[in-house]
Short mmCIF file of C-alpha atoms in Angstrom, two decimals:
data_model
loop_
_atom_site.label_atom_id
_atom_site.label_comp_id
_atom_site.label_asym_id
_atom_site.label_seq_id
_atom_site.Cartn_x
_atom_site.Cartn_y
_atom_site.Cartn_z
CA UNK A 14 0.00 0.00 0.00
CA UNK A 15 2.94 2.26 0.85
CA UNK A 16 4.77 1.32 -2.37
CA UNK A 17 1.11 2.36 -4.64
CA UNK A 18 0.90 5.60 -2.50
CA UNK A 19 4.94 6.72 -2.88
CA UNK A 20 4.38 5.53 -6.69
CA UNK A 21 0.96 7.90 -6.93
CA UNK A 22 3.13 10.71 -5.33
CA UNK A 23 5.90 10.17 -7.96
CA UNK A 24 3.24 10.40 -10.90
CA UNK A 25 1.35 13.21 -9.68
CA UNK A 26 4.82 15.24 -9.13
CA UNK A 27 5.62 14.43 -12.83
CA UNK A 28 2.33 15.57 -13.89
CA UNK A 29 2.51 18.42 -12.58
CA UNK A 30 6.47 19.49 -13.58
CA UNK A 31 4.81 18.27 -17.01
CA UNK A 32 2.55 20.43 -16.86
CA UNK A 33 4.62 23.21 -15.64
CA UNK A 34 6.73 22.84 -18.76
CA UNK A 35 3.81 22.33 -21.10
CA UNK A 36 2.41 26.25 -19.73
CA UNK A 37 5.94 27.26 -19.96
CA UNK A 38 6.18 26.09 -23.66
CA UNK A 39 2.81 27.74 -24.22
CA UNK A 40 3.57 31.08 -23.13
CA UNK A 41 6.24 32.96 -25.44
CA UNK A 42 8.40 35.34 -23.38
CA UNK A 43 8.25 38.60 -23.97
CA UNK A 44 11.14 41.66 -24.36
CA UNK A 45 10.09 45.08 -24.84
CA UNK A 46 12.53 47.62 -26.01
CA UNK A 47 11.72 51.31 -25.82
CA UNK A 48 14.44 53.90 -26.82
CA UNK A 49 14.22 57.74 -24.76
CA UNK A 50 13.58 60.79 -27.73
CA UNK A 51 13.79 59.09 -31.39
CA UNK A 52 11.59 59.28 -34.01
CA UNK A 53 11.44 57.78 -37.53
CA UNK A 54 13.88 59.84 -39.38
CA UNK A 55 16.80 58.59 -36.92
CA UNK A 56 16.45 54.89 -38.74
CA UNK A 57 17.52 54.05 -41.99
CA UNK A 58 14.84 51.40 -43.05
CA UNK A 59 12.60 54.52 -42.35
CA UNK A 60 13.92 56.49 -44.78
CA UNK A 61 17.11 57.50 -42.14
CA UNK A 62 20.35 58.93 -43.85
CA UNK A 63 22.73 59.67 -40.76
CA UNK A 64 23.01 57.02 -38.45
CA UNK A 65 24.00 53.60 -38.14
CA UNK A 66 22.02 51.01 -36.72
CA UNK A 67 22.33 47.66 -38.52
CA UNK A 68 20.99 45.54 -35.22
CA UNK A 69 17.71 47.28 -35.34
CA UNK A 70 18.02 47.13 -39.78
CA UNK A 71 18.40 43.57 -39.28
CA UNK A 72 14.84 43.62 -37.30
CA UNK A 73 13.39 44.95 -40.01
CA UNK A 74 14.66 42.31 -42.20
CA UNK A 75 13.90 39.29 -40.44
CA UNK A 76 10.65 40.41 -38.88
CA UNK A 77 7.87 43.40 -38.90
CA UNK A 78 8.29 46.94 -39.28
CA UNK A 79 5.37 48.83 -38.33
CA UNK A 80 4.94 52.06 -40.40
CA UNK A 81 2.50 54.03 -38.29
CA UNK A 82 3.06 53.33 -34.49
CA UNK A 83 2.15 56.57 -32.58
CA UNK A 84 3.42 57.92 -29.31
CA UNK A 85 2.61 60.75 -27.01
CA UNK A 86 4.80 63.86 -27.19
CA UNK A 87 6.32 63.35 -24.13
CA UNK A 88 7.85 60.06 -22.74
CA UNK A 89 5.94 60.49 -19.19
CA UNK A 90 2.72 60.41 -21.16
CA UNK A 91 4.01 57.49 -22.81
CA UNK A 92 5.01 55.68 -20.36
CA UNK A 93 2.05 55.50 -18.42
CA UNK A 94 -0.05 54.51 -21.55
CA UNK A 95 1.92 52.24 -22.11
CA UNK A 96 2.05 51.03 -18.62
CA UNK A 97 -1.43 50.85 -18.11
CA UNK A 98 -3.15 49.93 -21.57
CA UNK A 99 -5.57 53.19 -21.45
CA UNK A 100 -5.49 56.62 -22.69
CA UNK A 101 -4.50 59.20 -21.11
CA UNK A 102 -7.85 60.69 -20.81
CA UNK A 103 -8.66 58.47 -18.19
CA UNK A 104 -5.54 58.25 -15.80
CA UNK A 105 -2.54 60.54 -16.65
CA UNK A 106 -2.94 63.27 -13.60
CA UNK A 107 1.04 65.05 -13.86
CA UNK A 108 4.56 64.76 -15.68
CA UNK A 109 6.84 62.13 -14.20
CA UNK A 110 3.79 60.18 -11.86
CA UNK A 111 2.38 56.70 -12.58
CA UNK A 112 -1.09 56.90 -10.35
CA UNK A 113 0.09 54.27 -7.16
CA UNK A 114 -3.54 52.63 -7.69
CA UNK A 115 -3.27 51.86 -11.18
CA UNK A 116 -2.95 48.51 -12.50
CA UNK A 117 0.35 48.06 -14.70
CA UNK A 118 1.49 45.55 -17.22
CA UNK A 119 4.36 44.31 -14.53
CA UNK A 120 1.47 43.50 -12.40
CA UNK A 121 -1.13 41.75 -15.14
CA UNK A 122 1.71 39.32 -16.88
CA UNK A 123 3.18 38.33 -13.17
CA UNK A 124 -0.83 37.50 -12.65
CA UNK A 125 -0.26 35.17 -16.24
CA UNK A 126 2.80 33.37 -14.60
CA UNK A 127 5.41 35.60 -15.67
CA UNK A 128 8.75 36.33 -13.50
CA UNK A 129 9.23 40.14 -14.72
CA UNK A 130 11.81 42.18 -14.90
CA UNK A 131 12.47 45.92 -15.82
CA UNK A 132 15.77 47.99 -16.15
CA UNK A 133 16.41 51.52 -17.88
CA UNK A 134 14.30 54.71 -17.12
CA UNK A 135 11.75 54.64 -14.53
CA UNK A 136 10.33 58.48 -13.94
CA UNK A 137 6.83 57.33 -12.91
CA UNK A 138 7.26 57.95 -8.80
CA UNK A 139 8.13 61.58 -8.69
CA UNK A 140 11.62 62.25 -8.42
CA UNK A 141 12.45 64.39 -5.51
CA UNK A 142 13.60 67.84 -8.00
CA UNK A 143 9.70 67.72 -9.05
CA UNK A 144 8.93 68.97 -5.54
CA UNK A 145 5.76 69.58 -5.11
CA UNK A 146 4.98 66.11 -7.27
CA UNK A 147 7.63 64.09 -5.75
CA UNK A 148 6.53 60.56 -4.36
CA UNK A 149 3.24 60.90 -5.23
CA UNK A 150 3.68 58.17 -8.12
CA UNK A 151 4.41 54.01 -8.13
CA UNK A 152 7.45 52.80 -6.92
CA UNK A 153 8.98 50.02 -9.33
CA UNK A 154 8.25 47.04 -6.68
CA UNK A 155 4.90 48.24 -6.90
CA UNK A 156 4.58 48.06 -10.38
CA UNK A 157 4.35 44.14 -10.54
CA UNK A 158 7.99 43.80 -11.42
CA UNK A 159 10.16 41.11 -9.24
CA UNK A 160 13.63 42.60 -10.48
CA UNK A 161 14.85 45.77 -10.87
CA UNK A 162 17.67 47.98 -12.15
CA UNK A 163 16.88 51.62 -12.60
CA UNK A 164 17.28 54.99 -13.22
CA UNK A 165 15.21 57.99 -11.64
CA UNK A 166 12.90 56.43 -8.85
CA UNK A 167 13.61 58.91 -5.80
CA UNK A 168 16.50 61.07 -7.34
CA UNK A 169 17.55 62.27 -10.42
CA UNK A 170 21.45 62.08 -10.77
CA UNK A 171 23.50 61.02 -13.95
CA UNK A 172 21.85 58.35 -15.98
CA UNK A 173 25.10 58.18 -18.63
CA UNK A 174 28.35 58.75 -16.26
CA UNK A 175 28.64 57.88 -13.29
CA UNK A 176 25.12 57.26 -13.32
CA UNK A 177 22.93 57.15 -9.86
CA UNK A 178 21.25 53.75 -10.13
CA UNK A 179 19.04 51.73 -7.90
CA UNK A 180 18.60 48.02 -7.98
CA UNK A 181 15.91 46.14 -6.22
CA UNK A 182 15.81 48.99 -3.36
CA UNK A 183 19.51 49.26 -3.16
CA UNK A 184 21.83 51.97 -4.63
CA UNK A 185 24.23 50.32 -7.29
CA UNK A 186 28.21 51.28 -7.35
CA UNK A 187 27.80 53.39 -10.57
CA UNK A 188 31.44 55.72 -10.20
CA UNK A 189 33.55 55.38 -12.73
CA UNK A 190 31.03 52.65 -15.17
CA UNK A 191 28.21 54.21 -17.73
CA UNK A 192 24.67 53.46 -17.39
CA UNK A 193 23.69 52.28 -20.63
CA UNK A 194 26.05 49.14 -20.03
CA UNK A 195 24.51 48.57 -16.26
CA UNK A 196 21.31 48.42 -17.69
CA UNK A 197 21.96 46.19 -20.68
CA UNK A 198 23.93 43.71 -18.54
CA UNK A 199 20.92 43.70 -16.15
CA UNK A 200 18.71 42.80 -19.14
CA UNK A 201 21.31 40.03 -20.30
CA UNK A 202 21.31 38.53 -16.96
CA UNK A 203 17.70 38.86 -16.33
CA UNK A 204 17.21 36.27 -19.78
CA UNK A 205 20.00 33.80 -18.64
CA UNK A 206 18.60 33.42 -15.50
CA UNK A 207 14.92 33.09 -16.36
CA UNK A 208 15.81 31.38 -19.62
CA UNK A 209 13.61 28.09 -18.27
CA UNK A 210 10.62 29.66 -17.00
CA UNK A 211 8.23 33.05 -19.17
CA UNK A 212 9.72 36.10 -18.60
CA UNK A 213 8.16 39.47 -19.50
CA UNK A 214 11.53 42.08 -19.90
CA UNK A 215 10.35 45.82 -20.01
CA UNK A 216 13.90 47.80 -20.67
CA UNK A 217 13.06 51.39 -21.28
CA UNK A 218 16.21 52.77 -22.47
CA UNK A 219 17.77 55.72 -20.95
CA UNK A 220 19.46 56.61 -24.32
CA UNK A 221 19.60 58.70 -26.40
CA UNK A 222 17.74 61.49 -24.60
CA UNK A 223 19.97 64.48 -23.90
CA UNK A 224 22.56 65.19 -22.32
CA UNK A 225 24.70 64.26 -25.35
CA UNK A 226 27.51 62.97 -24.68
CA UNK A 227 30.21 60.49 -25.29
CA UNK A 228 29.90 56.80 -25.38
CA UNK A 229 32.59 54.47 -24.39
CA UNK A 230 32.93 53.94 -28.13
CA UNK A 231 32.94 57.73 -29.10
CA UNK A 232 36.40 58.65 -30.64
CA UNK A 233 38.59 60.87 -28.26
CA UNK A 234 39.72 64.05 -29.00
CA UNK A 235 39.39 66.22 -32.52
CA UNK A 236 37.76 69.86 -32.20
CA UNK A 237 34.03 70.33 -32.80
CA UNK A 238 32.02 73.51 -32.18
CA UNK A 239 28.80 72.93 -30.11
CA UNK A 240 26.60 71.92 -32.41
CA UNK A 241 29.08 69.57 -34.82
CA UNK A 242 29.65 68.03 -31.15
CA UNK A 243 26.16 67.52 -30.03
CA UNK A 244 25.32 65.61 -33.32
CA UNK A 245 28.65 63.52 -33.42
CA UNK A 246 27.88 62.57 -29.45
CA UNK A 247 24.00 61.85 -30.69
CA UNK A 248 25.16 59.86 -33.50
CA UNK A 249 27.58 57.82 -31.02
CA UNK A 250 24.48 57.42 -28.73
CA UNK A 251 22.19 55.93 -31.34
CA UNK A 252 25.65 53.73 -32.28
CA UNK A 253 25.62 52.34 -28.54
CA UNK A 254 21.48 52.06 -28.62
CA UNK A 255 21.82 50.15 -31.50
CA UNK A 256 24.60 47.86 -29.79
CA UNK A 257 22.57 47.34 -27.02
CA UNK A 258 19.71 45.95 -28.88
CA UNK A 259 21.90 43.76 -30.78
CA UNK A 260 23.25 41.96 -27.59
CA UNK A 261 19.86 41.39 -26.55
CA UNK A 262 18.99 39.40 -29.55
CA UNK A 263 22.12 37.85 -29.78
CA UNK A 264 21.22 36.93 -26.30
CA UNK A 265 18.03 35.09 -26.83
CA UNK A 266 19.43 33.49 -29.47
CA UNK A 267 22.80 31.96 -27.44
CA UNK A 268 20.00 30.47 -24.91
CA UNK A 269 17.63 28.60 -27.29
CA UNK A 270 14.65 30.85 -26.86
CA UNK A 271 14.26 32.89 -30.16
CA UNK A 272 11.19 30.71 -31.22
CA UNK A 273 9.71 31.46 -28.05
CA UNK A 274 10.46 35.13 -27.60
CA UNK A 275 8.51 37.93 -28.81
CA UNK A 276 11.20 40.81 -28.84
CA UNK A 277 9.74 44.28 -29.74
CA UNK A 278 11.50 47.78 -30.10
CA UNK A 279 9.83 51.41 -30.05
CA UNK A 280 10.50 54.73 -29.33
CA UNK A 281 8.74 56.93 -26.28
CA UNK A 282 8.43 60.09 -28.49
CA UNK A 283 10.08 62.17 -31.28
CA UNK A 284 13.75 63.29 -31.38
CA UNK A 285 14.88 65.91 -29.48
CA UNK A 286 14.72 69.45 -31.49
CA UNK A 287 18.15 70.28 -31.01
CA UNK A 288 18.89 67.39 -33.45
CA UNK A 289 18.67 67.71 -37.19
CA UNK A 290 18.42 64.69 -39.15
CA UNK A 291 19.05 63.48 -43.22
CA UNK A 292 15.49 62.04 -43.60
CA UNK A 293 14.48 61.01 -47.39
CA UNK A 294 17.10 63.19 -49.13
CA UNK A 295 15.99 66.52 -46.92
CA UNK A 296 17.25 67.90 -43.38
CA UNK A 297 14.62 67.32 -40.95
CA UNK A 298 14.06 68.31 -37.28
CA UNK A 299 13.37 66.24 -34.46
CA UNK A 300 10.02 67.12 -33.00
CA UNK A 301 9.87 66.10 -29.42
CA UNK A 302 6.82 67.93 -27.24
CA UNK A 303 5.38 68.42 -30.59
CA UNK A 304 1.79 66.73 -31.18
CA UNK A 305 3.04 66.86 -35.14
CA UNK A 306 4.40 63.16 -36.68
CA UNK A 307 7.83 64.75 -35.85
CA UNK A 308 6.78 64.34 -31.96
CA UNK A 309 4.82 61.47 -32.14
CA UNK A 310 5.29 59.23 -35.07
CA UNK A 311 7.91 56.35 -33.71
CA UNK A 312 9.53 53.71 -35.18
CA UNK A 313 8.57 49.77 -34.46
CA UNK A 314 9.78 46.94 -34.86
CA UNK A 315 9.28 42.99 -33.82
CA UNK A 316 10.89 39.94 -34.44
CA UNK A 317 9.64 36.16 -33.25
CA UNK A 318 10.96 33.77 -35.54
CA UNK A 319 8.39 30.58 -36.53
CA UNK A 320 5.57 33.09 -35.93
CA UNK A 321 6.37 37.00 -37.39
CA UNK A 322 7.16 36.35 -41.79
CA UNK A 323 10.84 38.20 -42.26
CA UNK A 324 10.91 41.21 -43.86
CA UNK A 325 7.31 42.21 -43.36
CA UNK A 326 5.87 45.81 -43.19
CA UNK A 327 2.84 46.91 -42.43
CA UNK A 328 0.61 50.27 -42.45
CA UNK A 329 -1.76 48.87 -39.70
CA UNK A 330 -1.99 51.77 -37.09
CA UNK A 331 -0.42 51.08 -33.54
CA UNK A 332 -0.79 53.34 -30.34
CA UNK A 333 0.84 52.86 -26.95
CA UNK A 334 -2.20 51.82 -25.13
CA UNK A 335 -1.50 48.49 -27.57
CA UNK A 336 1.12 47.03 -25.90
CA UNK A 337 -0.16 45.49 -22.76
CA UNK A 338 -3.26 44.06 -24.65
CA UNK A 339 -0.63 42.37 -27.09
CA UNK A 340 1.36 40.62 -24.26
CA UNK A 341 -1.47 39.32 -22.58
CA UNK A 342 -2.89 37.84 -25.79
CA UNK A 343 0.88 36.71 -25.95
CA UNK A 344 0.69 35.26 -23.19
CA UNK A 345 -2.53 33.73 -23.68
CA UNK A 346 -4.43 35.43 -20.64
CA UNK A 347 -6.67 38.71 -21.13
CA UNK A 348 -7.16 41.97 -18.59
CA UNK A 349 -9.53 41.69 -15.96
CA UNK A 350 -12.74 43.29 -17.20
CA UNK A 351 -13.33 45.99 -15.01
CA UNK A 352 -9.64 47.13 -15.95
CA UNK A 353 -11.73 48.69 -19.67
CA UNK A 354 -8.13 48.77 -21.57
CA UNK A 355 -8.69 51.34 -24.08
CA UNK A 356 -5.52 49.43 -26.42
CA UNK A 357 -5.99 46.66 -29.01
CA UNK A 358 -3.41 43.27 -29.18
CA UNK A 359 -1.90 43.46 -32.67
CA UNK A 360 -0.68 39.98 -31.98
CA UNK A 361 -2.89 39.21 -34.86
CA UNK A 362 -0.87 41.40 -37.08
CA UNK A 363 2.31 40.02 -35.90
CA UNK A 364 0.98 36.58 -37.11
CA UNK A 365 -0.46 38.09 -40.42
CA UNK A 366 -3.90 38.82 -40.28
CA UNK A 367 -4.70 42.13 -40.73
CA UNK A 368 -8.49 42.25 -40.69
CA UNK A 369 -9.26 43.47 -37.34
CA UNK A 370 -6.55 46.36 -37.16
CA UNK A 371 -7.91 49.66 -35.58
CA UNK A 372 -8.96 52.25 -37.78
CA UNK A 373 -8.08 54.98 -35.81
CA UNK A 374 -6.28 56.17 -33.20
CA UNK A 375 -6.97 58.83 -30.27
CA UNK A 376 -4.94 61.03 -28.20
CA UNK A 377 -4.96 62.75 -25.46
CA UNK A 378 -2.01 64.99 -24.24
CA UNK A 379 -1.52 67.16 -21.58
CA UNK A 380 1.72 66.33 -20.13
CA UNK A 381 2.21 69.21 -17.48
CA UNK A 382 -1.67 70.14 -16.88
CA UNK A 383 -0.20 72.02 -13.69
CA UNK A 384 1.90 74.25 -16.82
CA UNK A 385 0.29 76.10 -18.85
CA UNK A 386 3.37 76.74 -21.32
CA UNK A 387 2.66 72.95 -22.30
CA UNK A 388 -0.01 73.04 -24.72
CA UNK A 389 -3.04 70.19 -24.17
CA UNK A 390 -3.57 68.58 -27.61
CA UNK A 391 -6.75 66.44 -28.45
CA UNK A 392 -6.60 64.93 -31.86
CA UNK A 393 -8.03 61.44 -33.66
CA UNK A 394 -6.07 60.04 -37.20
CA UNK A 395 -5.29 57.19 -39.09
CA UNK A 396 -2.55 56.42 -41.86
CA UNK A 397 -3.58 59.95 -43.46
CA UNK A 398 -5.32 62.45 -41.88
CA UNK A 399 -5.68 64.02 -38.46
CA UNK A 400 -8.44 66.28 -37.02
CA UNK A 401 -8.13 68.20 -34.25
CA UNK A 402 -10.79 68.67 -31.15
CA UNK A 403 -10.68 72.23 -32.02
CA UNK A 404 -11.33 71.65 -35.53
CA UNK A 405 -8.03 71.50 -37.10
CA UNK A 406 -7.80 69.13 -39.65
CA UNK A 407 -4.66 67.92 -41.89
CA UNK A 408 -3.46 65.49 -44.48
CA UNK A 409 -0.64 64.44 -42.52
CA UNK A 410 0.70 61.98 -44.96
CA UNK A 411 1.95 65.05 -47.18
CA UNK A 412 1.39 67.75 -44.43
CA UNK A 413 3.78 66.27 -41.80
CA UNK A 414 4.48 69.44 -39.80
CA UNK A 415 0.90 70.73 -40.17
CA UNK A 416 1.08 74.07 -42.14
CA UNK A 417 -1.95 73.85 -43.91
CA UNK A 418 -5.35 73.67 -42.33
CA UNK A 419 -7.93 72.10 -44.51
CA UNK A 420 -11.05 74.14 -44.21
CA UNK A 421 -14.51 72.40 -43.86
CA UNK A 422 -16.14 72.13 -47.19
CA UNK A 423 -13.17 73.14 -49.29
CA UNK A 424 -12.41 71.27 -52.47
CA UNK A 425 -9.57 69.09 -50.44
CA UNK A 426 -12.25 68.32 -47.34
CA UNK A 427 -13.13 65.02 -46.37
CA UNK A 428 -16.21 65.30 -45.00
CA UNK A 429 -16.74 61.60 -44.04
CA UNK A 430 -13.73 61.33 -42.72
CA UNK A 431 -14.40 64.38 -40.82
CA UNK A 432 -17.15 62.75 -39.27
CA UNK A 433 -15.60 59.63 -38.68
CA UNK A 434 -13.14 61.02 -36.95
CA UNK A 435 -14.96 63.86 -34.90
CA UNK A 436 -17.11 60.70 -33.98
CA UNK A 437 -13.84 59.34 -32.48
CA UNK A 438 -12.97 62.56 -30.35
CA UNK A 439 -16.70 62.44 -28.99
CA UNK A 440 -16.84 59.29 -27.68
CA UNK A 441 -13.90 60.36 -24.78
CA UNK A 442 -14.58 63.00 -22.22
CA UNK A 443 -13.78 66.24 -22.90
CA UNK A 444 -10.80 66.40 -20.59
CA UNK A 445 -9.40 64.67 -18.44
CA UNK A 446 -9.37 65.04 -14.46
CA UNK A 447 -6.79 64.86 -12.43
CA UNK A 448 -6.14 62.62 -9.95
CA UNK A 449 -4.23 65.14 -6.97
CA UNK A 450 -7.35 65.95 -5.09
CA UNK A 451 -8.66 69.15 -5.79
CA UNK A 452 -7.15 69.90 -9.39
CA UNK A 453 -8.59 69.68 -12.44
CA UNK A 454 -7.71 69.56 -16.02
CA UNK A 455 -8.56 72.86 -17.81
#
């Protein structure tokens, strides 16, 4: 009788490991790459003439390139759509602050089985040089992640040299090394140690927002005026970006797991405007803070081998609230209803079917509603055209900086797309409110 029981026990342990590795096989992991200030002019299969970035080229090449992914203006903004899965509309409440009651994607893919991991730029807990904002946002390890390397939770400090770091509560030894590295190496070490079990890797780069400056790999000396110098360093920066990425897939594909990893790269906003770009034979301007393409159209790519067709591009629109609902189809779990994720999954995309691709997408920015230097922009598009909720309207796909306004009923109007899209704008609130007690979104 003993012998049957201990030989029960032995089967049901197998079982279960069994089926432990049967979930494991079933859910992909996950890596999501998003670069700080870079827009589609910086990369060359976008039509990018200065820099070098043949890692990120070769994503293009052996997976999806999304034309028309679309960012806030800002990275905060970003960040917390992306975070959450919903507009801004309905949660954003100040610059640098992720609402501590909010429900993240850290916290929905560890509820799907997923150890998670984050490393890069944090900026969603209210640094203490905001002041009267500071600590009023969500702390990393309340965020759903189980490991942590970061940049900008408490303090500000150097995120490049001699960066100020913290790593699962505890200040890293950052004298004398460069952030950028600390971070990737986190990243690397995060995938060989979780290589057996789903992971879900968030890395929000701190490059190549500004400061600019150089790069372990930038040349030494040579004399450069200002601005020659803050393009070289910029250029060196998107070098090292690019590097980074690289190791990362090089990474997944030393362990075993690139037929089981969805790896995706993005950008949080537009280039800085301090940095001029060769973009399709013509010098073009970065446009971040701008609710133009400049600021908000971003490059994206993904690569899953066995599952995303090489070399495949695609003019289905993507916004940032689309990220969380495409790892949780990933992973094969959904949101929990009341969560009412304003994003779409384009898993289906990534696997080829196009025919339930949004048809438009909505934003809502007002990134310092406690400033009113920042301009609050409302707007709804697709591929083409853009209206704004104050009646704005543009053919963005030949108007990209907005100069001319079409005027209702003109002979270049589009009056059903008009309506279509002022039918988009309607169906959000007017503004949004804020979420510090007693303020409220003008």
């Amino acid at each position: 009788m003993n012998k049957r029981f201990f030989l029960l026990a032995i089967i049901a342990v197998g079982l279960c490991f069994l089926n432990q590795v049967i979930l494991a096989a079933d859910q992909p992991n996950v890596i999501l790459i998003m670069a700080d200030d870079v827009g589609i002019e910086a990369f060359k299969t976008y039509g990018g003439e200065s820099y070098s970035t043949p890692n990120i080229d070769r994503m293009a090449a052996t997976g999806m390139q999304f034309q028309h992914c679309y960012s806030q203006p800002l990275c905060t903004p970003s960040r917390v759509k992306l975070m959450t899965g919903q507009s801004n509309v309905t949660n954003y409440f100040d610059f640098s602050l992720l609402h501590p009651d909010l429900t993240t994607i850290g916290h929905y893919m560890k509820r799907a089985g997923y150890t998670t991991g984050i490393t890069g730029k944090w900026q969603l807990y209210g640094a203490s040089h905001y002041k009267t904002t500071a600590g009023l946002g969500m702390r990393p390890e309340n965020a759903g992640f189980d490991q942590y390397r970061l940049w900008q939770i408490e303090q500000l400090g150097s995120r490049y040299h001699d960066p100020l770091i913290i790593e699962n509560g505890k200040k890293l030894e950052g004298k004398g090394k460069y952030g950028p590295k600390l971070f990737n190496d986190f990243a690397l070490d995060f995938i060989r140690k979780h290589k057996d079990e789903p992971f879900f890797l968030y890395y929000p780069m701190v490059l190549v927002h500004d400061p600019f400056v150089q790069t372990p790999d930038s040349e030494k000396g040579g004399k450069l005026d200002q601005e020659q110098q803050r393009h070289a360093y910029f250029a060196d920066m998107m070098a090292y970006m690019d590097k980074a990425v690289g190791k990362i897939i090089k990474e997944v594909e030393a362990q075993g797991l690139s037929d089981n990893t969805l790896i995706i790269f993005t950008g949080d906003n537009g280039t800085h405007q301090s940095i001029t770009s060769q973009w399709k034979g013509a010098p073009t301007q970065g446009g971040k803070g701008l609710s133009t393409d400049a600021g908000t159209h971003v490059p994206l790519y993904a690569i899953w081998p066995g599952t995303i067709k090489p070399g495949t591009r695609t003019d289905c629109l993507v916004d940032f609230s689309d990220f969380l609902p495409t790892a949780l189809e990933v992973a094969g779990t959904s949101a929990l209803p009341e969560a009412q994720l304003s994003g779409k999954s384009f898993l289906p995309i990534l696997k080829g079917d196009e025919s339930k691709a949004r048809d438009f997408v909505y934003t809502y920015s007002n990134p310092r509603p406690t400033r009113k230097a920042f301009r609050r922009a409302v707007f709804s598009r697709n591929q083409s055209y853009k209206l704004y909720a104050d009646g704005r309207f543009y053919h963005v796909a030949k108007d990209r900086l907005e100069k001319n306004n079409i005027t209702s009923g003109s002979e270049a109007d589009q009056p059903k797309l008009r309506a279509e899209l002022q039918a988009v704008i309607d169906s959000w609130p007017k503004h949004g409110e804020m979420l510090i007690e007693g303020s409220v979104v003008e």
